[in-house]
Short mmCIF file of C-alpha atoms in Angstrom, two decimals:
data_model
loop_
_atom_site.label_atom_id
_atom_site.label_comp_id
_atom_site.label_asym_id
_atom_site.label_seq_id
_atom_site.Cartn_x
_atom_site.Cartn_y
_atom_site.Cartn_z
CA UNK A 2 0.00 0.00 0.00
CA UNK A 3 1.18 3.46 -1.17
CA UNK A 4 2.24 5.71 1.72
CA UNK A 5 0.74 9.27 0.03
CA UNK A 6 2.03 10.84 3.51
CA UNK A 7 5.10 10.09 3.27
CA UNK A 8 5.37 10.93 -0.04
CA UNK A 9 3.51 14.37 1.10
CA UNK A 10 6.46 15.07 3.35
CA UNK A 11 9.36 13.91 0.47
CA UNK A 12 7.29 16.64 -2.00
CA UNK A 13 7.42 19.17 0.33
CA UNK A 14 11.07 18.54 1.26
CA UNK A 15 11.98 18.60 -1.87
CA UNK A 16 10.51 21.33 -3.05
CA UNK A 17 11.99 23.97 0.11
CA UNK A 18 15.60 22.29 -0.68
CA UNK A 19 15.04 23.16 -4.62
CA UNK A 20 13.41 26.94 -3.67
CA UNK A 21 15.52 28.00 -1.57
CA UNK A 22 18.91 26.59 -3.77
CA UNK A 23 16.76 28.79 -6.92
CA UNK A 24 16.60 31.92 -4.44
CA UNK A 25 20.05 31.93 -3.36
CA UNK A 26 21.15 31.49 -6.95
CA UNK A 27 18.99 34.14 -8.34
CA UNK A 28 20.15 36.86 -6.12
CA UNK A 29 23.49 36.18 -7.19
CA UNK A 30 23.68 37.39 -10.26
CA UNK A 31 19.86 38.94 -10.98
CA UNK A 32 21.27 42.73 -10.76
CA UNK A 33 23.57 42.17 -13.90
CA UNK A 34 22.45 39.38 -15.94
CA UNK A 35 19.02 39.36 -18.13
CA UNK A 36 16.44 37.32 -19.18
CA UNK A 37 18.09 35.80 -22.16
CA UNK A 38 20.22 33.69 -20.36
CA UNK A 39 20.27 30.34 -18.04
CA UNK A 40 19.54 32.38 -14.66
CA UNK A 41 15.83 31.92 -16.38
CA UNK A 42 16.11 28.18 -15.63
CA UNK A 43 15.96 29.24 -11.99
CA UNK A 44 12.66 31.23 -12.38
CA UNK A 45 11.01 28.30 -14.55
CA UNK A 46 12.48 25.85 -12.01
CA UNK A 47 10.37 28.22 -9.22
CA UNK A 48 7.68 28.28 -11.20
CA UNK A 49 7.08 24.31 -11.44
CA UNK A 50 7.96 23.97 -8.23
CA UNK A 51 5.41 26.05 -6.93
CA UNK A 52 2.71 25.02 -9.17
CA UNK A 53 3.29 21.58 -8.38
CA UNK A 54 3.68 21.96 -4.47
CA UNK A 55 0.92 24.12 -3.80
CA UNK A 56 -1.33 23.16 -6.56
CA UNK A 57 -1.34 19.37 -5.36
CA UNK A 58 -2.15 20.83 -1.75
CA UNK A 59 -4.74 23.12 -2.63
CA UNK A 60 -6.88 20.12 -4.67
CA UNK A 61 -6.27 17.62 -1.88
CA UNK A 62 -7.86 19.97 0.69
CA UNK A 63 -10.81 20.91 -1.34
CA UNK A 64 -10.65 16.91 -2.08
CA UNK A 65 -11.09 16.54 1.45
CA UNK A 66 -13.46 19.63 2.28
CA UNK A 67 -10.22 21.39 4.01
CA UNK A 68 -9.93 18.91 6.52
CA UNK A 69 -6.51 17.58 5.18
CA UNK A 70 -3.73 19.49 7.21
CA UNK A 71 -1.22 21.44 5.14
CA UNK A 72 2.12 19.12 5.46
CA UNK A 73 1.79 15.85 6.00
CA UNK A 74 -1.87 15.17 4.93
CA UNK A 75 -1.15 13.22 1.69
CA UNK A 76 -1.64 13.88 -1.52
CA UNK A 77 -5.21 13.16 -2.38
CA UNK A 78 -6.86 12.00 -5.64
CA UNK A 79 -5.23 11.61 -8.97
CA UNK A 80 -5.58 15.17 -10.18
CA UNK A 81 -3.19 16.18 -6.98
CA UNK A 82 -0.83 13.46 -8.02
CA UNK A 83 -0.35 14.86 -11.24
CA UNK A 84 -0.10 18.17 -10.38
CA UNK A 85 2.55 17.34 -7.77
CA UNK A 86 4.73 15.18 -10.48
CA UNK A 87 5.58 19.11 -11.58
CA UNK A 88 8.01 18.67 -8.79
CA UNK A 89 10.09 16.39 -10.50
CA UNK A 90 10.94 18.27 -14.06
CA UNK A 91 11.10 21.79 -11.82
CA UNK A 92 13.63 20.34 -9.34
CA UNK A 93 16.00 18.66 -12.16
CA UNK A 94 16.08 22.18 -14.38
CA UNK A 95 16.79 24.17 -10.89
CA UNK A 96 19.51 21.60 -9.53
CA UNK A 97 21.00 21.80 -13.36
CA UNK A 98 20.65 25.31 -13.62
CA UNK A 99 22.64 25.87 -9.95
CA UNK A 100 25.56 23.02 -11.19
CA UNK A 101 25.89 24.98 -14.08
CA UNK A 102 25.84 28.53 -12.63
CA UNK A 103 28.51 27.06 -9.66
CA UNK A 104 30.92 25.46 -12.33
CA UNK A 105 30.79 28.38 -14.70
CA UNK A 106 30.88 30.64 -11.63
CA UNK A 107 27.94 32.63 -13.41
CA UNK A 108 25.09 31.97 -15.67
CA UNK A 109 25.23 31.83 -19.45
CA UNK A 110 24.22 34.52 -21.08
CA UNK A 111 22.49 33.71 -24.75
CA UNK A 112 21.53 37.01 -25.68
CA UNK A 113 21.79 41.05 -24.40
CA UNK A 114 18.35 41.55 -22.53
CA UNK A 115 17.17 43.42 -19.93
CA UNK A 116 18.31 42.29 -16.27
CA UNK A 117 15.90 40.43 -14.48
CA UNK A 118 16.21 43.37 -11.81
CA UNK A 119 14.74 45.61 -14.38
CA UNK A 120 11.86 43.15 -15.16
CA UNK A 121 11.05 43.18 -10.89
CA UNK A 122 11.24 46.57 -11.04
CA UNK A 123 8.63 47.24 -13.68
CA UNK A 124 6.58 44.03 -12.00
CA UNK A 125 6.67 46.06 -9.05
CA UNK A 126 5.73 49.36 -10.77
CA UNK A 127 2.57 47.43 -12.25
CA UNK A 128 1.75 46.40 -8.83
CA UNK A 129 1.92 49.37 -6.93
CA UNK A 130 -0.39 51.26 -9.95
CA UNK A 131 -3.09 48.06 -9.36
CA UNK A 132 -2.72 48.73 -5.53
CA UNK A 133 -3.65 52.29 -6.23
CA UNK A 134 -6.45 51.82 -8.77
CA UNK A 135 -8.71 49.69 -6.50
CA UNK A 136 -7.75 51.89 -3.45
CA UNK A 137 -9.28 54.45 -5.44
CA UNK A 138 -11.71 52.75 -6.53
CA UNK A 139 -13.47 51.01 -3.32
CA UNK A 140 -17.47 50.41 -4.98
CA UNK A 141 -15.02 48.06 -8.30
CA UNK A 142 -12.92 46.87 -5.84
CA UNK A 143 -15.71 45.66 -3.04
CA UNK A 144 -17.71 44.26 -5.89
CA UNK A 145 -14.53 42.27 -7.70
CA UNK A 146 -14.15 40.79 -4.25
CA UNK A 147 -17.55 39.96 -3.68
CA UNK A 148 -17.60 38.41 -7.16
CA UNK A 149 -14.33 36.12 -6.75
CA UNK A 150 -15.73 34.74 -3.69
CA UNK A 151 -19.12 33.72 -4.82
CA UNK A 152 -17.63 32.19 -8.05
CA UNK A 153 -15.49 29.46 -5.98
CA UNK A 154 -17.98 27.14 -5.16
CA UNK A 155 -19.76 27.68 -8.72
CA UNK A 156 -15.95 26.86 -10.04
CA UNK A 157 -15.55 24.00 -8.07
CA UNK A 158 -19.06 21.99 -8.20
CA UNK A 159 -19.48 22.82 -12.13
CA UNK A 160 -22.00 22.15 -13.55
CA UNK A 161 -24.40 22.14 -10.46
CA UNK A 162 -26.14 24.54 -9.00
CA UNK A 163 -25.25 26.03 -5.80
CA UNK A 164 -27.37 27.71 -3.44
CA UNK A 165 -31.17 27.85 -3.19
CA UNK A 166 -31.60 31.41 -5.55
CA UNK A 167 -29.29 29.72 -7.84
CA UNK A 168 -31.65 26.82 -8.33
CA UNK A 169 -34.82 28.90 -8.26
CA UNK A 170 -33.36 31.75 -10.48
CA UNK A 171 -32.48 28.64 -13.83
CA UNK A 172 -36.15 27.70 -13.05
CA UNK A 173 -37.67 30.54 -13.95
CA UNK A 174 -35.17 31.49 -16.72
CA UNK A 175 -36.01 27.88 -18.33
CA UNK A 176 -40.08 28.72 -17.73
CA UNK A 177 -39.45 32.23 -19.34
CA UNK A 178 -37.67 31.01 -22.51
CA UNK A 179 -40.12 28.86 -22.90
CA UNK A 180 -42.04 31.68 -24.07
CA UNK A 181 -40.80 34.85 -24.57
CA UNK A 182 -43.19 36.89 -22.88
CA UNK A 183 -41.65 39.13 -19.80
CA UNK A 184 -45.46 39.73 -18.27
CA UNK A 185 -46.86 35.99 -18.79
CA UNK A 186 -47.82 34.60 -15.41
CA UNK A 187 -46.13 32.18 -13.76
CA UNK A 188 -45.29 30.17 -10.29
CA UNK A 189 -43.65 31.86 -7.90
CA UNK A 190 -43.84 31.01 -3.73
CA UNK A 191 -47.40 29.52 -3.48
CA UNK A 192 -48.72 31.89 -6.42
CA UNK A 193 -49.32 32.97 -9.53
CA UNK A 194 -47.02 36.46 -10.47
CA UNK A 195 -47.65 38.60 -13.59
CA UNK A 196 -44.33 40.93 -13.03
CA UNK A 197 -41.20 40.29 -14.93
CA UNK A 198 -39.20 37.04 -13.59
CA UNK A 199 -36.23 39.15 -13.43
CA UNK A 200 -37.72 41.82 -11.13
CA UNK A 201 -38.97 38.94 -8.60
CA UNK A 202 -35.60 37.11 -8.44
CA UNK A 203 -33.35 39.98 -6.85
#
């Protein structure tokens, strides 16, 4: 019998051992050396890593209705399997990457580009303009929030309906296009309505 726990702990092992080697050998040289070059390999190698570690976790606790602790609960379901295989391909491009980078004593560079402190810079610059848009903008902001909540459940049990409104409001929309008539009366909590379906559902 497969012990997913203790393959939960060897994932997560792995992947702080391969993040923090990718860290260490970014900062090294990400001032003077640019995207076009194998200091990338430690951003992809991030990247899978990351993906793979936290995607795994995140569909083993809604697997498990978020009763699965973070480390050491397993990896549950075949879905979080695959996504945690990403470990494997990300971990053997960042342990290449820092091999290469130590033996060559820096990364090699493929092209002129812009240094990957330049890119941070202008990802930073983007962020701090976002973080000032939807400060000044509270009503957007409050409703993009409100909106990103309430779509998680309908992401996660698609195609069923969730919530009681939900159910009643694709009832009515089914009896209206039916016929095409805004006005025509129809069921509604014991009786018979004659106002738009629209108007009685909000």
């Amino acid at each position: 019998m497969v012990n997913w726990v203790l393959y939960d702990y060897l994932v997560w092992l792995i992947s702080l051992v391969i993040c923090l080697g990718d860290v260490l050998d970014f900062l090294c040289f990400y001032r003077r050396i640019g995207y076009a070059s194998t200091l990338t390999l430690d951003v992809l190698s991030l990247a899978l890593v990351a993906i793979g570690r936290l995607g795994s976790l995140a569909v083993s606790m809604v697997e498990t209705m978020f009763v699965t602790p973070p480390v050491g609960g397993g990896i549950v379901g075949i879905e979080a399997l695959i996504i945690a295989s990403l470990v494997v391909p990300g971990s053997l491009i960042g342990f290449a990457a820092i091999a290469l980078h130590t033996f060559a004593r820096e990364p090699v560079v493929l092209a002129e580009s812009r240094t990957w402190a330049e890119i941070l810079h202008s990802i930073r610059k983007g962020l701090t303009s976002a973080g000032h848009f939807f400060e000044s903008h509270p009503i957007f902001t409050a409703f993009l929030l409100g909106f990103s909540v309430r779509l998680v459940p309908e992401v996660l049990w698609w195609p069923w309906h969730v919530g009681w409104d939900t159910v009643e409001y694709t009832a009515h929309l089914a009896d209206f296009l039916t016929s095409l008539n805004p006005f025509k009366p129809y069921y509604w909590m014991g009786g018979l309505r004659n106002i738009p379906h629209y108007w009685t559902s909000h």
